[in-house]
């Protein structure tokens, strides 16, 4: 049994399959990295709160009974039940399978806006998070070194496009990081830091509960953030961005968080898709192919709680689909009974930096410290490893000043927005 992709869906599917089969089947997980990335805590990596290794959960030791192949899948021959993959050193190999679970995930969503591909950076990988942290600190340092008021103003202006879950958290954490960086620069004491969070939706966090949206909006506005709803970017240049309302904002920082799209690999299979997602039935099985299953962002799974719709591309759905697909794959081999995937919304949590957060666990609206406690408690329960290390980083961040230094490990050209996949930042998606 082969699982392609080590994100929320693939990681959970492989671990659950191993637990069900108990060594009676060979389970292979193919992933281009040797870790599972816990994406919800990535904004804290960009803010310097968490060490990047804390959100990179090693596959070895956390997937007992699973064989990991460090490789990228190039093609799948559905009829022959065979796939080809390439390891990091360029060695290609073929692998046959009895059951295949496709959980290849998603990549940055691009829009045909002039200049965005050249001047914006996404936020889907450790590389992008490390680059963003260095970039934000660098802008403060370069602003301090400049004698040109216009340049200083531009370098101290930051634009985040996309006010969903990721964009809102990135803006909130990034604003606090730049404030810390400025605090150590007396020459910038009178220089305002301008943060703009823009989205075409009528409110931030449009996919979440309206109470969460209002709470987050109120918190960010109190910090001085400009929230532009019904607004996007119409053009990006090296000197700044032009917003859809006609305003030109001089800036060196355009952070692209408009959402995700299914990995383009799905289209290469030649199977029916829905907006780039591989169509499945309610059992996460690809119709007409009893040996082929799909889950996570790359799968269009019928949403039984909303007839006629497909499940949203969220980590909550991905992890639960991974568990269900494992049971259904095992059932196809005579181990247990298959069941349809059905999952209702259990609520969401949004970390707004500092002691602020918004949460609605089981529909109960929370804000402030109670929401912060629930948010961090949820992440500690959800992350599959390294809980003590994460909690230790949080404690140190609360007690000690944040270190605002550039590591210069990831350069901008290594994490381009266009044609990249989150785990392979220097490889084209095709």
XYZ file of C-alpha atoms in Angstrom:
430
model
C 0.000 0.000 0.000
C 1.491 3.305 -1.127
C 0.631 6.751 0.267
C 1.797 9.752 -1.772
C 2.254 12.916 0.281
C 3.210 13.455 3.909
C 0.924 16.350 4.827
C -2.030 16.206 7.212
C -3.930 13.684 5.094
C -1.043 11.469 3.992
C 0.751 11.434 7.340
C -2.440 10.476 9.194
C -3.379 7.867 6.577
C 0.010 6.140 6.742
C 0.106 6.091 10.554
C -3.447 4.795 10.826
C -2.902 2.127 8.177
C 0.135 0.856 10.041
C -1.861 0.710 13.257
C -4.708 -1.214 11.599
C -2.632 -3.723 9.646
C -0.122 -4.367 12.456
C 2.672 -5.499 10.183
C 0.565 -7.669 7.874
C 0.975 -5.267 4.946
C 3.835 -3.232 3.509
C 3.069 0.460 3.758
C 5.183 2.945 1.828
C 4.962 6.721 2.311
C 6.490 8.778 -0.505
C 7.324 12.356 0.445
C 9.999 14.835 -0.741
C 10.928 15.730 2.849
C 11.628 13.527 5.863
C 9.139 15.399 8.024
C 5.479 16.262 8.399
C 5.015 20.038 8.503
C 2.521 21.291 11.083
C 1.393 24.289 9.047
C -0.832 26.055 11.623
C 2.219 27.025 13.686
C 4.263 28.259 10.720
C 3.419 31.961 11.376
C 5.149 31.582 14.747
C 8.262 30.356 12.942
C 8.206 33.496 10.782
C 7.794 35.578 13.939
C 10.800 33.958 15.609
C 8.732 32.425 18.400
C 9.278 28.812 17.372
C 12.388 27.122 16.051
C 11.523 25.678 12.595
C 12.432 22.178 13.761
C 9.595 22.315 16.261
C 6.962 22.300 13.503
C 8.821 19.709 11.390
C 7.754 16.359 12.845
C 10.194 13.591 11.778
C 8.571 10.782 9.804
C 11.034 8.315 11.300
C 9.884 7.429 14.772
C 6.452 9.000 14.302
C 5.243 6.557 11.653
C 6.122 3.134 13.105
C 5.590 0.335 10.617
C 5.788 2.686 7.627
C 8.608 2.685 5.100
C 9.481 6.211 3.997
C 10.800 6.925 0.515
C 12.444 10.342 0.238
C 11.290 11.117 -3.276
C 8.918 13.042 -5.532
C 6.336 11.145 -7.560
C 6.666 11.969 -11.256
C 3.854 9.920 -12.787
C 1.265 7.264 -12.038
C 0.173 4.566 -14.487
C -3.298 3.907 -13.150
C -3.977 0.956 -15.449
C -0.709 -0.845 -14.649
C -0.831 0.128 -10.960
C 2.686 1.479 -11.145
C 4.302 4.813 -10.353
C 7.678 6.413 -10.932
C 9.447 8.654 -8.462
C 12.757 10.503 -8.200
C 14.899 10.940 -5.112
C 16.767 14.171 -4.199
C 19.896 12.990 -6.043
C 18.035 12.406 -9.298
C 17.755 8.632 -9.150
C 14.493 7.398 -10.651
C 12.678 4.228 -9.668
C 9.422 2.413 -10.334
C 7.094 1.072 -7.678
C 4.082 -1.180 -8.038
C 1.147 -0.951 -5.675
C -1.962 -2.864 -4.648
C -3.610 0.194 -3.124
C -2.672 3.828 -3.737
C -3.656 6.798 -1.574
C -3.072 10.171 -3.225
C -2.628 12.960 -0.673
C -0.401 15.362 -2.591
C -1.914 18.470 -1.012
C -1.912 21.990 -2.395
C 0.326 24.824 -3.568
C 0.188 28.628 -3.577
C -2.762 30.021 -5.499
C -1.762 32.451 -8.231
C -3.876 35.138 -9.868
C -3.125 36.829 -13.219
C -2.073 40.123 -11.659
C 0.870 41.950 -13.269
C 4.059 41.784 -11.215
C 2.776 39.573 -8.407
C 4.756 36.504 -9.475
C 7.939 38.592 -9.538
C 7.548 40.670 -6.400
C 5.396 38.693 -3.941
C 6.246 35.749 -1.723
C 3.930 33.042 -0.472
C 3.672 31.301 2.849
C 3.398 27.522 2.638
C 6.780 26.130 3.682
C 9.553 26.394 6.234
C 11.722 28.005 3.571
C 9.138 30.734 2.952
C 8.702 31.318 6.689
C 12.449 31.684 7.242
C 12.754 33.985 4.251
C 9.884 36.175 5.493
C 11.395 36.502 8.967
C 14.745 37.621 7.530
C 13.037 39.915 5.042
C 10.972 41.741 7.665
C 13.960 42.297 9.930
C 16.079 43.356 6.941
C 13.584 46.038 5.952
C 13.743 47.570 9.431
C 17.552 47.517 9.387
C 17.757 49.030 5.894
C 15.220 51.691 6.825
C 17.353 52.636 9.812
C 20.413 52.909 7.574
C 18.706 55.143 4.997
C 18.671 58.940 5.025
C 15.864 59.107 2.452
C 12.480 59.620 4.186
C 10.594 58.078 1.257
C 12.721 54.955 1.295
C 12.389 54.642 5.053
C 8.621 54.930 4.748
C 8.460 52.296 1.994
C 10.643 49.827 3.889
C 8.469 50.248 6.963
C 5.290 49.461 5.009
C 4.090 45.870 4.692
C 1.196 44.555 2.610
C -0.449 41.176 3.213
C -2.950 40.070 0.566
C -5.456 37.484 1.709
C -7.211 37.809 5.057
C -8.047 34.168 5.566
C -6.670 32.011 8.343
C -3.044 32.152 7.191
C -2.951 35.776 6.056
C -4.516 37.080 9.246
C -2.080 35.194 11.472
C 0.930 36.161 9.329
C -0.064 39.841 9.478
C -0.662 39.701 13.239
C 2.622 37.966 14.029
C 4.617 39.977 11.475
C 3.423 43.284 12.894
C 4.632 42.335 16.378
C 7.982 41.119 15.016
C 8.665 44.409 13.209
C 7.721 46.339 16.340
C 10.308 44.357 18.299
C 12.913 44.947 15.585
C 12.216 48.698 15.560
C 12.496 48.894 19.349
C 16.223 48.212 19.074
C 16.692 50.948 16.462
C 16.568 54.389 18.124
C 16.803 56.039 14.729
C 13.354 54.635 13.875
C 11.634 55.630 17.103
C 9.529 58.220 15.274
C 9.041 56.140 12.126
C 5.526 54.602 11.873
C 5.189 50.962 10.871
C 2.374 50.584 8.368
C 0.733 47.179 7.970
C -2.059 46.639 5.439
C -4.208 43.485 5.365
C -6.277 43.348 2.174
C -8.898 40.925 0.912
C -11.676 41.019 -1.666
C -14.089 39.499 0.858
C -16.394 41.804 2.847
C -14.648 40.844 6.123
C -11.450 39.182 7.302
C -11.570 35.456 8.036
C -14.577 35.167 5.690
C -14.632 31.367 5.884
C -14.938 31.385 9.684
C -17.559 32.361 12.229
C -18.573 36.038 12.049
C -17.820 36.511 15.748
C -14.229 35.359 15.166
C -13.980 37.796 12.294
C -15.156 40.743 14.381
C -12.851 39.821 17.260
C -9.800 39.539 15.019
C -10.708 42.757 13.172
C -11.072 44.694 16.406
C -7.784 43.374 17.820
C -5.756 44.183 14.711
C -7.248 47.645 14.244
C -6.372 48.520 17.853
C -2.768 47.713 16.999
C -2.873 50.147 14.127
C -3.265 47.691 11.250
C -5.133 48.933 8.174
C -7.719 46.385 7.088
C -8.923 46.829 3.513
C -11.896 44.597 2.754
C -13.264 44.474 -0.761
C -9.740 45.306 -1.924
C -6.938 43.442 -3.644
C -3.788 44.212 -5.634
C -4.085 45.280 -9.276
C -0.336 45.538 -9.938
C 2.956 44.930 -8.138
C 6.305 46.554 -8.897
C 9.711 46.741 -7.262
C 8.680 50.103 -5.795
C 5.311 49.117 -4.360
C 1.821 47.821 -5.057
C -1.233 49.375 -6.627
C -4.416 48.434 -4.808
C -7.674 47.779 -6.618
C -9.114 50.975 -5.123
C -6.493 52.956 -7.050
C -4.075 53.757 -4.218
C -0.370 53.141 -4.842
C 1.414 51.965 -1.701
C 5.225 52.298 -1.732
C 6.555 49.114 -0.144
C 9.236 46.440 -0.464
C 7.086 43.770 1.183
C 4.194 42.005 -0.546
C 3.117 38.826 1.248
C 0.776 36.613 -0.763
C -1.735 34.570 1.264
C -4.733 34.475 -1.069
C -5.269 30.757 -0.644
C -4.204 27.494 -2.194
C -4.911 25.380 -5.226
C -4.601 21.600 -5.628
C -1.171 20.314 -6.588
C -1.015 20.391 -10.427
C 0.169 16.766 -10.298
C -3.491 15.745 -10.018
C -4.225 16.928 -13.564
C -1.515 14.624 -14.955
C -3.469 11.527 -13.885
C -6.067 11.954 -16.623
C -8.908 11.233 -14.201
C -12.071 13.309 -13.575
C -11.443 16.424 -11.474
C -13.416 19.263 -9.934
C -11.545 22.566 -10.042
C -8.245 20.706 -10.065
C -9.208 18.283 -7.286
C -9.474 14.548 -7.942
C -13.093 13.420 -7.742
C -13.883 10.734 -5.174
C -17.028 9.181 -3.751
C -18.059 9.507 -0.119
C -15.754 6.602 0.724
C -12.731 8.551 -0.578
C -12.454 6.057 -3.435
C -11.889 7.198 -7.022
C -14.897 5.933 -9.043
C -14.013 3.103 -11.392
C -10.728 2.398 -9.614
C -11.264 0.308 -6.468
C -7.524 0.354 -5.778
C -7.201 4.162 -5.905
C -8.085 6.527 -3.048
C -7.575 10.253 -2.494
C -7.890 12.632 0.446
C -6.894 16.087 1.627
C -6.633 19.266 -0.416
C -6.110 17.405 -3.684
C -9.366 15.452 -3.382
C -12.902 16.635 -4.152
C -14.748 14.720 -1.445
C -18.546 15.029 -1.230
C -19.547 16.957 1.877
C -22.342 14.889 3.394
C -23.107 17.676 5.891
C -23.733 20.063 2.948
C -25.271 18.060 0.090
C -24.067 19.140 -3.326
C -20.853 20.648 -1.956
C -17.297 19.345 -1.534
C -15.349 19.445 1.704
C -13.240 22.547 2.245
C -9.469 22.519 1.836
C -8.601 22.668 5.537
C -6.234 20.796 7.846
C -9.228 19.719 9.914
C -10.766 17.873 6.963
C -7.411 16.559 5.721
C -6.420 14.863 8.963
C -9.856 13.308 9.450
C -10.007 12.167 5.833
C -6.585 10.583 6.295
C -7.911 8.516 9.178
C -11.077 7.516 7.333
C -9.262 6.606 4.118
C -6.920 4.332 6.080
C -9.884 2.403 7.489
C -11.510 2.194 4.052
C -8.305 0.999 2.399
C -7.988 -1.682 5.074
C -11.642 -2.604 4.543
C -10.946 -3.143 0.841
C -8.503 -5.843 1.952
C -10.981 -7.505 4.290
C -10.004 -5.693 7.490
C -13.115 -4.066 8.892
C -15.946 -2.288 7.127
C -15.777 0.800 4.970
C -17.731 3.883 5.995
C -18.474 7.212 4.290
C -16.566 10.314 5.303
C -18.706 12.718 7.286
C -17.403 15.454 9.519
C -19.036 18.534 10.982
C -17.237 21.735 11.866
C -15.765 21.541 15.373
C -14.728 25.189 15.360
C -11.531 27.063 14.582
C -8.804 28.881 16.438
C -6.873 31.954 15.258
C -3.708 33.154 17.014
C -3.381 36.938 16.805
C 0.014 37.199 18.496
C 0.936 38.276 22.003
C -1.847 37.330 24.403
C -4.565 37.756 21.773
C -6.513 35.075 19.942
C -10.008 34.214 18.745
C -11.609 30.787 18.998
C -14.980 29.064 18.804
C -14.475 25.518 20.104
C -17.700 23.574 19.505
C -19.368 26.857 18.615
C -18.517 28.661 21.862
C -17.104 32.131 20.988
C -13.970 33.108 22.919
C -11.490 35.966 22.767
C -8.493 37.282 24.705
C -6.640 35.050 27.168
C -9.259 32.252 27.251
C -9.068 32.019 23.450
C -5.266 32.060 23.620
C -5.289 29.166 26.096
C -7.703 27.188 23.928
C -5.664 27.950 20.790
C -2.382 26.773 22.217
C -4.014 23.826 23.941
C -5.572 22.757 20.655
C -2.255 22.926 18.821
C -0.472 20.946 21.538
C -3.107 18.237 21.274
C -3.139 18.243 17.470
C 0.603 18.248 16.766
C 1.797 14.609 16.584
C 5.168 15.155 18.268
C 7.514 17.584 19.989
C 4.912 19.036 22.351
C 7.375 19.690 25.184
C 9.749 21.513 22.828
C 6.947 23.700 21.476
C 5.707 24.530 24.970
C 9.307 25.312 25.974
C 9.665 27.789 23.107
C 6.407 29.470 24.111
C 7.618 29.800 27.698
C 10.947 31.308 26.637
C 9.187 33.759 24.334
C 7.014 34.889 27.237
C 9.983 35.377 29.580
C 12.789 36.626 27.338
C 13.124 39.362 24.682
C 12.793 38.110 21.125
C 16.004 37.826 19.091
C 15.632 39.970 15.988
C 18.571 38.858 13.862
C 18.824 37.786 10.240
C 20.080 34.270 9.615
C 20.230 34.803 5.821
C 19.697 31.093 5.180
C 16.987 31.400 2.517
C 17.231 33.945 -0.290
C 14.265 35.285 -2.207
C 15.128 33.495 -5.439
C 14.963 30.168 -3.602
C 11.301 30.665 -2.714
C 9.638 32.263 -5.756
C 5.874 32.539 -5.684
C 5.272 31.341 -9.230
C 5.715 27.732 -10.183
C 6.670 26.395 -6.769
C 5.444 23.711 -4.468
C 5.638 24.275 -0.715
C 7.956 21.400 0.118
C 10.118 21.729 -3.006
C 10.586 25.515 -3.303
C 13.071 25.360 -6.159
C 11.130 22.926 -8.357
C 8.513 23.974 -10.926
C 4.978 22.645 -10.724
C 4.691 22.443 -14.476
